[in-house]
PDB file of C-alpha atoms in Angstrom:
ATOM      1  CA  UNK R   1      14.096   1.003  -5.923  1.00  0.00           C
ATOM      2  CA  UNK R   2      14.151  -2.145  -7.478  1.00  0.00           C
ATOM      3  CA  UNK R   3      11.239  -2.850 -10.240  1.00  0.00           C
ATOM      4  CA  UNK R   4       8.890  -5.621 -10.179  1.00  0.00           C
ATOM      5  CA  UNK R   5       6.725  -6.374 -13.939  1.00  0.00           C
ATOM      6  CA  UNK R   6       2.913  -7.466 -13.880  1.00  0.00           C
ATOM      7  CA  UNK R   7       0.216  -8.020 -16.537  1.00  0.00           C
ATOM      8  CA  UNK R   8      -2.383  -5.299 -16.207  1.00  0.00           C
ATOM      9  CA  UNK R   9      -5.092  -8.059 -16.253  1.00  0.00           C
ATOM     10  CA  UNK R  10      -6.113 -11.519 -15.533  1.00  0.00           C
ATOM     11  CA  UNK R  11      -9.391 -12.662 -16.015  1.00  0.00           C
ATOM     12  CA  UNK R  12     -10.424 -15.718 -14.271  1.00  0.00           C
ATOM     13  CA  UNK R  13     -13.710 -18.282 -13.514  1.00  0.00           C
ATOM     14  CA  UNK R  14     -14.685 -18.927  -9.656  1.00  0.00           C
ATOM     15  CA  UNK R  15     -13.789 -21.786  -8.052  1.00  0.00           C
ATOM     16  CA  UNK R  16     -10.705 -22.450 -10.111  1.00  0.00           C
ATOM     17  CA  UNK R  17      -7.081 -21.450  -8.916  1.00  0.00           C
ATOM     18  CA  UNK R  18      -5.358 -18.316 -10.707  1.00  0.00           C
ATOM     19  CA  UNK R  19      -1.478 -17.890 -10.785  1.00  0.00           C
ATOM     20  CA  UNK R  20      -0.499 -13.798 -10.462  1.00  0.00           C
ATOM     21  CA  UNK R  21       2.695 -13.756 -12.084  1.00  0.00           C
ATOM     22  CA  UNK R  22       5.176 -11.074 -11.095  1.00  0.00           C
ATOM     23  CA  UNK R  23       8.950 -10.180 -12.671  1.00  0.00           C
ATOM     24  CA  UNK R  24      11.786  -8.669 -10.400  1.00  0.00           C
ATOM     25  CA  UNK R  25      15.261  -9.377 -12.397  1.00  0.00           C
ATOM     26  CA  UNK R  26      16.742  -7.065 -10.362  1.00  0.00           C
ATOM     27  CA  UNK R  27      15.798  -8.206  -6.922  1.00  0.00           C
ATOM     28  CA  UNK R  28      18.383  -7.667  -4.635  1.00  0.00           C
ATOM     29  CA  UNK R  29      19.468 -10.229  -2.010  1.00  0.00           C
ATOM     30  CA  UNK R  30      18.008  -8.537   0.837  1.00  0.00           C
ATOM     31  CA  UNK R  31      14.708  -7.744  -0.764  1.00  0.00           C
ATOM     32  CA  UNK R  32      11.666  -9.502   0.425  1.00  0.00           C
ATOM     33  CA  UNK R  33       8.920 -10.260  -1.922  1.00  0.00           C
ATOM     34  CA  UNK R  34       5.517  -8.648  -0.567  1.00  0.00           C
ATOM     35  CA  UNK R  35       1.689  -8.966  -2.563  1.00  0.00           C
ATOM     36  CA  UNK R  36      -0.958  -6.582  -1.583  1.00  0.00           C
ATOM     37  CA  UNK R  37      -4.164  -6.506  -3.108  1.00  0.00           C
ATOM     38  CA  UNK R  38      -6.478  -3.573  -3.333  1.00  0.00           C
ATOM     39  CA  UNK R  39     -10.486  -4.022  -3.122  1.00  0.00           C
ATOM     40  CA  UNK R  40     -12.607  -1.799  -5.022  1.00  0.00           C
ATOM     41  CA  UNK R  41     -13.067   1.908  -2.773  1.00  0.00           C
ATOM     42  CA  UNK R  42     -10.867   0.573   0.110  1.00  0.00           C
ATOM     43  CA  UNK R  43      -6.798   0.498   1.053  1.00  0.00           C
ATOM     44  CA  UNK R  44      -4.464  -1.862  -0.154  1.00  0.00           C
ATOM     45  CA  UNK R  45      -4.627  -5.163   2.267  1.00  0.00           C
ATOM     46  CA  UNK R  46      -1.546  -7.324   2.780  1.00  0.00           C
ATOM     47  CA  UNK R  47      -1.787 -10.767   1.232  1.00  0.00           C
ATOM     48  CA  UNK R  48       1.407 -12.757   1.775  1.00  0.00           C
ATOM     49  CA  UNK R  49       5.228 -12.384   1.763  1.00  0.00           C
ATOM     50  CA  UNK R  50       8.286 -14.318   1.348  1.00  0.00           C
ATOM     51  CA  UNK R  51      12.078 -14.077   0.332  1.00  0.00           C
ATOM     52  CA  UNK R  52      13.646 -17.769  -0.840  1.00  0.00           C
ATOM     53  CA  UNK R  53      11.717 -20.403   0.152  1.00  0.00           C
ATOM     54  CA  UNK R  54       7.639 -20.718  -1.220  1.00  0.00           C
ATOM     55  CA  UNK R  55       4.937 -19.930   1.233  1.00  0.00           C
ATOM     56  CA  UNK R  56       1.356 -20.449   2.313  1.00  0.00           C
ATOM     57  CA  UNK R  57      -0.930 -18.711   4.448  1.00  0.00           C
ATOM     58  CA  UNK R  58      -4.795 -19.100   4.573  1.00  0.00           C
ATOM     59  CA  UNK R  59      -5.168 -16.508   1.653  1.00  0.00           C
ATOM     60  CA  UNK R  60      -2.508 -17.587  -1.125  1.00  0.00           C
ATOM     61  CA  UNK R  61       0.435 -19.287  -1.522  1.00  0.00           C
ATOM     62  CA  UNK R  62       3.843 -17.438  -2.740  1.00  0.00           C
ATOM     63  CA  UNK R  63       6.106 -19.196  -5.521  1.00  0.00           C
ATOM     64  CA  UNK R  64       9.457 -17.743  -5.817  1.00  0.00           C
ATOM     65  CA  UNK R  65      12.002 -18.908  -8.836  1.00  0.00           C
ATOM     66  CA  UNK R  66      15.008 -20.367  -7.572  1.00  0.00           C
ATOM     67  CA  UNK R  67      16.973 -17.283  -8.717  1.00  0.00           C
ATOM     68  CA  UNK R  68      14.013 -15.231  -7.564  1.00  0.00           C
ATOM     69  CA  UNK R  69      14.156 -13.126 -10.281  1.00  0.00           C
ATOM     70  CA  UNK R  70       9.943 -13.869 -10.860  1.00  0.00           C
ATOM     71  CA  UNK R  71       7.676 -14.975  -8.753  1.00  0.00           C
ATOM     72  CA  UNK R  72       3.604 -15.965  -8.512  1.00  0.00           C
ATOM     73  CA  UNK R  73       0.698 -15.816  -6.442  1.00  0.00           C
ATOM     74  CA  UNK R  74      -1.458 -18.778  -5.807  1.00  0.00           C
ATOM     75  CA  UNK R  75      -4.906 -18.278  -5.373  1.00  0.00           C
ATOM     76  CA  UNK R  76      -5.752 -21.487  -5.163  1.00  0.00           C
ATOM     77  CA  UNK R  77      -9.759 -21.282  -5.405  1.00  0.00           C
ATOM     78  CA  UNK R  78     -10.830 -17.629  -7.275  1.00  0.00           C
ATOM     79  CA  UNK R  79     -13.900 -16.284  -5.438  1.00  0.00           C
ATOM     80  CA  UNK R  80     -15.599 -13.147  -6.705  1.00  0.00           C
ATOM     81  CA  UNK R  81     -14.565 -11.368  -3.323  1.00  0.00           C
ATOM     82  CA  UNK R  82     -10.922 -11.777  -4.562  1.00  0.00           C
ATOM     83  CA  UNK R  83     -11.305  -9.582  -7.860  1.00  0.00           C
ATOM     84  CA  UNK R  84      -9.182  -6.805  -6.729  1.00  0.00           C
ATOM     85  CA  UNK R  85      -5.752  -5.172  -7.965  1.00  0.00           C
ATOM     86  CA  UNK R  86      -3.033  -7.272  -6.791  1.00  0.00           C
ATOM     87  CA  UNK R  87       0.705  -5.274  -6.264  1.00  0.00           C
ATOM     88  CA  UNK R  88       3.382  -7.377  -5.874  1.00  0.00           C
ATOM     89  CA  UNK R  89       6.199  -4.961  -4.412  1.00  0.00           C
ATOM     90  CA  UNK R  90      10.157  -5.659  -3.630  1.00  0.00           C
ATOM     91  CA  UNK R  91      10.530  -4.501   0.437  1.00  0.00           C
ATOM     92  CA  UNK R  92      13.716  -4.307   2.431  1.00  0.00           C
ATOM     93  CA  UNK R  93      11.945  -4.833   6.003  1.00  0.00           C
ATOM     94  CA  UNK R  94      12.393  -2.550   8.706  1.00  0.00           C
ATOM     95  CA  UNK R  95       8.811  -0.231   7.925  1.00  0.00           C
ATOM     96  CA  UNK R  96      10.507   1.464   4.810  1.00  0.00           C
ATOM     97  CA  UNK R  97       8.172   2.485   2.061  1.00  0.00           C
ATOM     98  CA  UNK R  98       6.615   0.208  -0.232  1.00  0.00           C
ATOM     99  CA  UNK R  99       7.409   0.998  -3.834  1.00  0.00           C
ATOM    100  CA  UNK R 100       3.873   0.310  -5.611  1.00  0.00           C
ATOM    101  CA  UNK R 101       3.471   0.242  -9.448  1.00  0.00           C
ATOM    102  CA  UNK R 102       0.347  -0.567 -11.190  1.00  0.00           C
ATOM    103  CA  UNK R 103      -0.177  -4.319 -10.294  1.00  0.00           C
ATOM    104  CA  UNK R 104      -2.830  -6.651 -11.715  1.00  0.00           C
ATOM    105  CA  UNK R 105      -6.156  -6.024 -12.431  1.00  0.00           C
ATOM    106  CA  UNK R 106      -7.933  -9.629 -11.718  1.00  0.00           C
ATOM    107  CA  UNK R 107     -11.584 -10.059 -12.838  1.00  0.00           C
ATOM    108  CA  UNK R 108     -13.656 -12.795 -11.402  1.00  0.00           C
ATOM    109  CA  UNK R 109     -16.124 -14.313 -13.585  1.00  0.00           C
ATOM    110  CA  UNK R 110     -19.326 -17.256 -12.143  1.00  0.00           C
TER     111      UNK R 110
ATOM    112  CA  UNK Q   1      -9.252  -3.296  17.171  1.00  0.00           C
ATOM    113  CA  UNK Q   2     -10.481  -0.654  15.589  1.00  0.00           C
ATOM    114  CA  UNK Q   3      -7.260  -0.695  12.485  1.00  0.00           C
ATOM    115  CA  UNK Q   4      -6.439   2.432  10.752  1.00  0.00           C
ATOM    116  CA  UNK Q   5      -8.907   5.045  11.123  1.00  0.00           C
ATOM    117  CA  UNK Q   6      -8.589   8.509   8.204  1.00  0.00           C
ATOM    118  CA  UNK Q   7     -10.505  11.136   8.655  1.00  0.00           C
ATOM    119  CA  UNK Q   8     -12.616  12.565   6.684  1.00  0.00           C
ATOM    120  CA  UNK Q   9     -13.432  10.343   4.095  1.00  0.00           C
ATOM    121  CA  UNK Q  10     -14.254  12.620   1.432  1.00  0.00           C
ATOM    122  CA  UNK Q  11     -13.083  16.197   1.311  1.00  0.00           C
ATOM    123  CA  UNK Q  12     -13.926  18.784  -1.678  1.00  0.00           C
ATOM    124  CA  UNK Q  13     -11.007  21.591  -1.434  1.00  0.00           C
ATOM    125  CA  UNK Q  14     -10.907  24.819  -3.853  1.00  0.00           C
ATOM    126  CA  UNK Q  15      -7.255  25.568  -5.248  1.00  0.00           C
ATOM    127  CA  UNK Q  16      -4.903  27.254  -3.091  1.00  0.00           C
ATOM    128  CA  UNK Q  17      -6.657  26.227  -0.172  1.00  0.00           C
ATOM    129  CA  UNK Q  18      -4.836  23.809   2.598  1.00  0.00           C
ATOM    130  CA  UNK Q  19      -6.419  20.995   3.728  1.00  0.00           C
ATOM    131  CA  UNK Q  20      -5.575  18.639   7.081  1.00  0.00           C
ATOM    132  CA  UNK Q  21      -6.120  14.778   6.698  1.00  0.00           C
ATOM    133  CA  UNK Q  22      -6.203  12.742  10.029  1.00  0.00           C
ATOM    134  CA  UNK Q  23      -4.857   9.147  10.668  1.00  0.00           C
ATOM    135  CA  UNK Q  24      -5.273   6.977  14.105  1.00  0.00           C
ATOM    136  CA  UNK Q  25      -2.635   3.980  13.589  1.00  0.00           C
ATOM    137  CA  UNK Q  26      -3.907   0.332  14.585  1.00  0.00           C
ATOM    138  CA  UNK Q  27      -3.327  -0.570  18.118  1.00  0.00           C
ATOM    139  CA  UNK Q  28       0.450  -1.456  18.983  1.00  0.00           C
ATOM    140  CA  UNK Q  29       1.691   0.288  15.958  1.00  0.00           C
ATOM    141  CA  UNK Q  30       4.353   3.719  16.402  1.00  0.00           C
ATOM    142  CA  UNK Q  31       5.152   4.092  13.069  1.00  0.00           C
ATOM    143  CA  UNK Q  32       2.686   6.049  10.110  1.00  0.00           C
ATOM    144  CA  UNK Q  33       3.359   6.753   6.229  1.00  0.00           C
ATOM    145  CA  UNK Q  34       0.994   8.465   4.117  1.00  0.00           C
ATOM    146  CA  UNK Q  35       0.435   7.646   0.617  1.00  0.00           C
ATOM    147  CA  UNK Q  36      -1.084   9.473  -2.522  1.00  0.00           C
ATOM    148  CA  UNK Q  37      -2.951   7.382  -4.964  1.00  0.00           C
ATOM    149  CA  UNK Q  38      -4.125   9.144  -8.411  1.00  0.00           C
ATOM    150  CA  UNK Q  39      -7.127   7.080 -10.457  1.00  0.00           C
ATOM    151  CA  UNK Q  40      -5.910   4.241 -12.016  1.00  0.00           C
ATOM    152  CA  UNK Q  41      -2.475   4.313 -10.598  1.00  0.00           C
ATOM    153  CA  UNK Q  42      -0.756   2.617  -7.700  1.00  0.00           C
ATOM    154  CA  UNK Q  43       0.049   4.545  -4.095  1.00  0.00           C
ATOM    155  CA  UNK Q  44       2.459   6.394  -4.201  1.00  0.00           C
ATOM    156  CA  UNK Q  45       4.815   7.434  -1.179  1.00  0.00           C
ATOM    157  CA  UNK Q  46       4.377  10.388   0.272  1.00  0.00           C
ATOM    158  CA  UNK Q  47       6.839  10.132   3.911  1.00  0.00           C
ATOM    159  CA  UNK Q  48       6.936   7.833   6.877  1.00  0.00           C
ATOM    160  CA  UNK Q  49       6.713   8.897  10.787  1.00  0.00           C
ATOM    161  CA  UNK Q  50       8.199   7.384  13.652  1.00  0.00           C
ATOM    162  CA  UNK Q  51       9.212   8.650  16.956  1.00  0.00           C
ATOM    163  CA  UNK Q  52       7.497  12.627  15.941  1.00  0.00           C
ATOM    164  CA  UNK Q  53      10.065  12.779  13.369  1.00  0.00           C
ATOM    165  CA  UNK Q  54       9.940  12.579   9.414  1.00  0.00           C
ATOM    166  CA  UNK Q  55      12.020   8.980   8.888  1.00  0.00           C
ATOM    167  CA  UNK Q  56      11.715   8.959   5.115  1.00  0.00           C
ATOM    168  CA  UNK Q  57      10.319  11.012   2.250  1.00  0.00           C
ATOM    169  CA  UNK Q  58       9.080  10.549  -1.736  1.00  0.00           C
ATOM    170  CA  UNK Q  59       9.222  12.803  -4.453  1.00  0.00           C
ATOM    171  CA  UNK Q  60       6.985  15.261  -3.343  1.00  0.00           C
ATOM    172  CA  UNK Q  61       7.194  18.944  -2.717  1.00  0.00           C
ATOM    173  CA  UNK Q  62       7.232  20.573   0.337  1.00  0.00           C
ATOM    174  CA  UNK Q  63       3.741  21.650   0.235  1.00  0.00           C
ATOM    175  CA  UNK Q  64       3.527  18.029   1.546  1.00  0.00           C
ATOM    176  CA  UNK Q  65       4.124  18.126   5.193  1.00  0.00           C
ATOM    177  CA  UNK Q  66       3.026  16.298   8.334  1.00  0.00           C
ATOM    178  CA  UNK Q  67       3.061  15.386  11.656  1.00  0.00           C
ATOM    179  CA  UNK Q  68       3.276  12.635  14.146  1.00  0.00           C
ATOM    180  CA  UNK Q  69       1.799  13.034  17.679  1.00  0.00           C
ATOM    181  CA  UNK Q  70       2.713  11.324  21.375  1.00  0.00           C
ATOM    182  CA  UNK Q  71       0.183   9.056  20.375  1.00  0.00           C
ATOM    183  CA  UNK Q  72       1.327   7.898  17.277  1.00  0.00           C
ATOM    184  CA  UNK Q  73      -1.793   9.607  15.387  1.00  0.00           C
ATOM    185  CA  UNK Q  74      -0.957  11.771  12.535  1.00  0.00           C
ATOM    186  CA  UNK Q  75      -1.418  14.441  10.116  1.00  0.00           C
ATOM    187  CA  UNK Q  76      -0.944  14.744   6.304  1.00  0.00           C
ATOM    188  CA  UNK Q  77      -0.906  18.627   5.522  1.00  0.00           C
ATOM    189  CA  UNK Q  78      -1.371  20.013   2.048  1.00  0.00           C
ATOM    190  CA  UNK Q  79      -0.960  23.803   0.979  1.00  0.00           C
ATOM    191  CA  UNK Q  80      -1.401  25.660  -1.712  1.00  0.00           C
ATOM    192  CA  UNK Q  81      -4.055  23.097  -3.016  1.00  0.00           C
ATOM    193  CA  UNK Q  82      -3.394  22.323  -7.015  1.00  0.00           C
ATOM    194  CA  UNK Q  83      -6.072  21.048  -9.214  1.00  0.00           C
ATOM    195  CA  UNK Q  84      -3.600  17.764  -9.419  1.00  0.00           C
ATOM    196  CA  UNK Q  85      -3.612  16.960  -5.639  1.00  0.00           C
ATOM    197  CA  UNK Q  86      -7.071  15.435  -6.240  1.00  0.00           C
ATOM    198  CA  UNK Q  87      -6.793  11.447  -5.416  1.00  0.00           C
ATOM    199  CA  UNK Q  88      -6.704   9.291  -2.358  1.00  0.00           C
ATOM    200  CA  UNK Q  89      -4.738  10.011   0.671  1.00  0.00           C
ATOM    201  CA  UNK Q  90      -3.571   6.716   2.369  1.00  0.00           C
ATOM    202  CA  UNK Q  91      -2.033   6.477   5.759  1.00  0.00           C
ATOM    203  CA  UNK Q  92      -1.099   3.050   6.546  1.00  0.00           C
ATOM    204  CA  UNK Q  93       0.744   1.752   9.675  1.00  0.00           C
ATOM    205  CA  UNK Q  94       3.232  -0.734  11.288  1.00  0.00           C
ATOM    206  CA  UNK Q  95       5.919  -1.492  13.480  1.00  0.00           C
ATOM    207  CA  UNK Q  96       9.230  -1.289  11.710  1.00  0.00           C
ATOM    208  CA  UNK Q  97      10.917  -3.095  14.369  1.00  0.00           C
ATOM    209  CA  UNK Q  98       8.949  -6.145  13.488  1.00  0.00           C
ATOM    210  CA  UNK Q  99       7.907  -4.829  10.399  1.00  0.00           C
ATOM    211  CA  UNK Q 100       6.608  -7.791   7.348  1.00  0.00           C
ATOM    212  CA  UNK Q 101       3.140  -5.874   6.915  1.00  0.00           C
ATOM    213  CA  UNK Q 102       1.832  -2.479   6.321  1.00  0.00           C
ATOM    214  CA  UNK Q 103      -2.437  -2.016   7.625  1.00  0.00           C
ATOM    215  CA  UNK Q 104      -4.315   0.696   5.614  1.00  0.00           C
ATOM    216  CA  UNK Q 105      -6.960   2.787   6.315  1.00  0.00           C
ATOM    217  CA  UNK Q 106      -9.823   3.130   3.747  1.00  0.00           C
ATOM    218  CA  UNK Q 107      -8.317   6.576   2.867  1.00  0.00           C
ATOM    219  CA  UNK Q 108      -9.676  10.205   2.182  1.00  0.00           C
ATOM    220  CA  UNK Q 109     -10.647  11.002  -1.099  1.00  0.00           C
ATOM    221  CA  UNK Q 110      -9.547  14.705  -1.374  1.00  0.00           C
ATOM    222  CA  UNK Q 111     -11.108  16.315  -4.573  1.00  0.00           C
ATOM    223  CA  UNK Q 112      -9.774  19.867  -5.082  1.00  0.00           C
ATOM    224  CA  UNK Q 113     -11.948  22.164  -7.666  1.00  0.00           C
TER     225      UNK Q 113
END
């Protein structure tokens, strides 16, 4: 399984936007590029996905390097409901397993 | 929609026991992997069901086993309980014909003593 690389924490104020960084040099070409984000006492929750191109959806947006070796997760206004563990995981579709390893702590601060 | 549903949600074992974990997948979805998540650590795979049949499996022994049912509920079984199976059992779900997201239940933590 490919191998993605993630601080173990960010620390951020509310309100402002926070950029989730994530490293995959060895990102195959048919890998997509998956976050997840885990809540304190609950399952991880899919947050947004994408393989070339960048991408938005009403909870983040998705930056992905033109060689897509690294990629980052907009959150583009921190609220202290999004202080959670954020995964970002390499997936080759088709309900295989996701390949966790042990993402991004972000704290939310007022 | 009801999502994933786990059952129980908290489960105190003694070693050597077995244990059963239940899982209802969200509406529409036929296909079920369990995960095992120690403190502090990511989920790890465990396998994956679809159609009643184990599609894929992790690194984990065969005291690991499970089913799938007509439904598409399922069943995480664990024997021979060691003092190291205690974390959180995850059973997520999704269609892997149209797969681009996994849903998660809330888990059951399984503590064995």
């Amino acid at each position: 399984d490919a191998k993605t690389t993630q601080p173990n924490s960010m620390e951020s104020n509310e309100e402002e936007p926070v950029h989730l960084p994530c490293n995959h040099s060895t990102i195959s070409g048919t890998d997509y590029i998956h976050w997840y984000r885990q809540l304190p006492s609950q399952g991880p929750e899919y947050v947004i996905h994408g393989l070339t191109s960048n991408v938005n959806n009403r909870m983040a947006s998705l930056a992905i390097a033109e060689d897509r070796k690294s990629s980052t997760l907009i959150l583009h206004r921190a609220t202290l409901r999004d202080a959670a563990v954020y995964y970002c995981i390499l997936f080759t579709g088709g309900g295989n397993k996701l390949t966790f390893g042990t993402g991004t702590q972000l704290k939310v601060e007022l | 929609d009801a999502g994933v549903t786990q059952s129980p949600t908290h489960l105190i074992k003694t070693r050597g026991q077995q244990v059963t974990l239940r899982c209802s997948p969200k509406s529409g979805h036929d296909t079920v992997s369990w995960y095992q998540q120690a403190l502090g650590q990511g989920p790890q795979f465990i396998f994956q069901y679809y159609e009643e049949e184990e599609r894929q499996r992790g690194n984990f022994p065969d005291r690991f086993s499970g089913h799938q049912f007509p439904n598409y509920s399922s069943e995480l079984n664990v024997n021979a309980l060691l003092l190291g199976d205690s974390a959180l059992y995850l059973c997520a779900s999704s269609r892997p014909l149209h797969s681009t997201e996994a849903f998660f239940g809330q888990g059951t933590r399984l503590t064995v003593v």
